[in-house]
Amino acid sequence: MASEITPDTAPEPVYRSPWQKWVEFWFPAADPTTLGFIRLTTGLLVLYTHLAYSVDLQQFFGKHGWYSAAFIERERKEYPSLVQPFWSWDHRPVVPAKVPDFPHRRKAVIDFIRALPEDDAQRKRALEFLHRISASDNPDHPLQALGWFQDMRTFPERRDRYLNVLTSGSPPAQDEPAPPAFLASLPPAERQQVAADVRAFWDVLPINRVDNSARAYVLNHFVEIGIDFRRALVNFLYTLPSDPAERAKKIEYLDYWNNESEKALRTGHSIFSVWFHVTDPTQMALIHAAVLVAILMFTVGLFTRVTSVLVWIAVVGYIHRTQQVLFGMDTMMNILLFYLMIGNSGAALSLDRLIARYRAARASLARTGAIDAPVRSFLTAPPLSKGAGFALRLIQVHFCFIYLASGLSKLKGGAWWDGHAVWDVLVNPEFTLMQYEWYEKMLRALASIKPLYYTAAALSAWSTLFIEIAGPFLLWTRLRWLIIFLASAMHAGIAVLMGLNLFELLMIVMLLAYMPDFVIRDRLRGGVNLAKVKFAFDSGSEPARRAAALALAADTEGQVLLAPEPALGTPVLTDAGGTRYSDARGVTALFRSVRILAPIAPVLWVPGVRGLLAKRLFPAPAGAVPPAPTAPAPVAAR
């Protein structure tokens, strides 16, 4: 029935299984020009960023930089990584001991830990009071007991009076607290034991008749930390090793990382950076220069399959060495470099493409003496690539996750719901253009009209939420063009108003992955009325065929027309005006005529470049004598 109503020219519907649809989604055959343009723009931004590092290379990554080599060495070998138990809901086994964050308080607690008796039995005896109250399941009991203990202050007679009330059961003196009920309700023998435990704990606490701040810091810490952290700290003190070296190592780790290595799933980071191993300033400068060269090669697309990997490893190495330089820009840069490494980003808009064009043209000329149909198709446009399509799809999907995570996280902030979030940024002098008088006057004028202020503030905030939350879905519909436009405008505005130039440029570069196939390549074309040049050569001569292939490789717009002429000695270039060249002047004419070469014509000013290219493009036949230079024609007198 379908065949009766379907026109003969319409293709028959082809059934595709879910697996085929899945594969076709991730591996579409795409024009690699888009990926090549993303490589070019990303490479320029990466090059700029790392050129900026050159000024403060030692301060960023040197041995005695802002985050010195000693600190990063400890971090990559000792940093604790904690995870919750996979099967059990009981997280207490992995809760680590904690000391105060403030340095002076931490020092008091660490000094208290170091001063504990080395003998295991004596130390446990001194900590029995802490161990008893921390073991209670009632979270109020430790606080009541420690509060009662703190009220004893540093006076032995006051302590003895409090303990006598506990052991005898007599009422406390006026204005003095009674013992905690859970201790007072214990049997007499246990109350006597608690009193002995209190005296043992009292003796190990720091005491200074002039300044008792250290003692207060220690007790306050046991009061302020949560019940699980208190238990973990007491258990840490209880299980200190007897060996002095191991004991010192364990305490020092707690002091430095405020954590326990035994509670961590692993210690250290599995990261690599050449700056972990090279700290000599001269060697660092040389390696940094080599990285800049690799980034430049990657940007222009030379040996892209190799340089893309080297650049990604190098850039990640800079980030690993100093996390203080890590920002959103570095994250986006790393994402793009990773996907550009996966796809063949050098298949278009690259020196690799020019080399491939040269080799294809040379092989075709060697086979047939002319450019055959397959090679002509290859020269006209780079072949579709599933590798490029896969890399572009990865960028697209990752971009959607970035936007969705950013938009949903904004919903947790009240300023985004009431519409003031963007306005709060616009008036923040740390980010915006508030130092300019015109900008301040503009904001004041906007805020002076209440309805206009509320409308602008709410629309700016809610439009941001719309772009970031709806965008990941609408980008896969016919409204893709609208989201690309709105997102690009949003990032451009953020770059100007907040100064986040590189980050926003990288986000716009990621948006290029959504451009329809062939759009970028078509926009880069020069048009239909470009000047034509003719390159005559002897197809039977290997040097002449190489010269013709070289001229054709640099022509991406079909401007060079090959004209095989048997027995022709030196190749001849004829420009659009009919002038024939077979020497260095032909190099200049070629650069002026061919669109891709015109912007780089200044390289011919470099001594030796014009002569070298002239030897390649206009090789003299074997045994021929190079023509003598002709004198310039005299200039007629006016």
Short mmCIF file of N, CA and C in Angstrom, two decimals, residues 30-38 347-349 381-382 388 518 520-522 524:
data_model
loop_
_atom_site.label_atom_id
_atom_site.label_comp_id
_atom_site.label_asym_id
_atom_site.label_seq_id
_atom_site.Cartn_x
_atom_site.Cartn_y
_atom_site.Cartn_z
N ALA A 30 31.15 13.13 9.76
CA ALA A 30 31.06 14.58 9.82
C ALA A 30 32.19 15.22 9.04
N ASP A 31 31.95 16.46 8.61
CA ASP A 31 32.99 17.24 7.96
C ASP A 31 34.03 17.63 9.01
N PRO A 32 35.29 17.25 8.84
CA PRO A 32 36.30 17.54 9.87
C PRO A 32 36.70 19.01 9.95
N THR A 33 36.16 19.84 9.05
CA THR A 33 36.52 21.26 9.10
C THR A 33 36.07 21.90 10.40
N THR A 34 34.90 21.52 10.90
CA THR A 34 34.42 22.08 12.16
C THR A 34 35.37 21.74 13.29
N LEU A 35 35.78 20.48 13.38
CA LEU A 35 36.72 20.08 14.43
C LEU A 35 38.06 20.77 14.24
N GLY A 36 38.48 20.94 12.98
CA GLY A 36 39.74 21.64 12.73
C GLY A 36 39.68 23.09 13.17
N PHE A 37 38.53 23.74 12.97
CA PHE A 37 38.39 25.13 13.40
C PHE A 37 38.38 25.22 14.92
N ILE A 38 37.76 24.24 15.58
CA ILE A 38 37.79 24.20 17.06
C ILE A 38 39.23 24.01 17.54
N ALA A 347 42.64 16.91 10.39
CA ALA A 347 42.23 16.50 9.06
C ALA A 347 41.82 17.68 8.18
N ALA A 348 41.65 18.85 8.77
CA ALA A 348 41.26 20.04 8.00
C ALA A 348 41.84 21.27 8.67
N LEU A 349 42.01 22.33 7.86
CA LEU A 349 42.55 23.60 8.36
C LEU A 349 43.85 23.39 9.11
N ALA A 381 37.65 18.81 -0.93
CA ALA A 381 37.21 18.89 0.47
C ALA A 381 37.74 17.68 1.21
N PRO A 382 38.06 17.83 2.49
CA PRO A 382 38.50 16.66 3.26
C PRO A 382 37.38 15.65 3.36
N ALA A 388 36.03 12.40 13.54
CA ALA A 388 35.68 13.79 13.81
C ALA A 388 34.25 13.89 14.33
N PHE A 518 29.46 21.49 7.29
CA PHE A 518 29.90 22.26 6.12
C PHE A 518 29.74 23.78 6.29
N ILE A 520 31.08 25.95 8.54
CA ILE A 520 32.35 26.65 8.75
C ILE A 520 33.19 26.59 7.47
N ARG A 521 33.22 25.42 6.82
CA ARG A 521 34.02 25.33 5.59
C ARG A 521 33.48 26.27 4.51
N ASP A 522 32.17 26.34 4.38
CA ASP A 522 31.59 27.23 3.37
C ASP A 522 31.86 28.69 3.69
N LEU A 524 34.43 29.85 5.16
CA LEU A 524 35.85 30.16 4.98
C LEU A 524 36.25 30.20 3.51
#
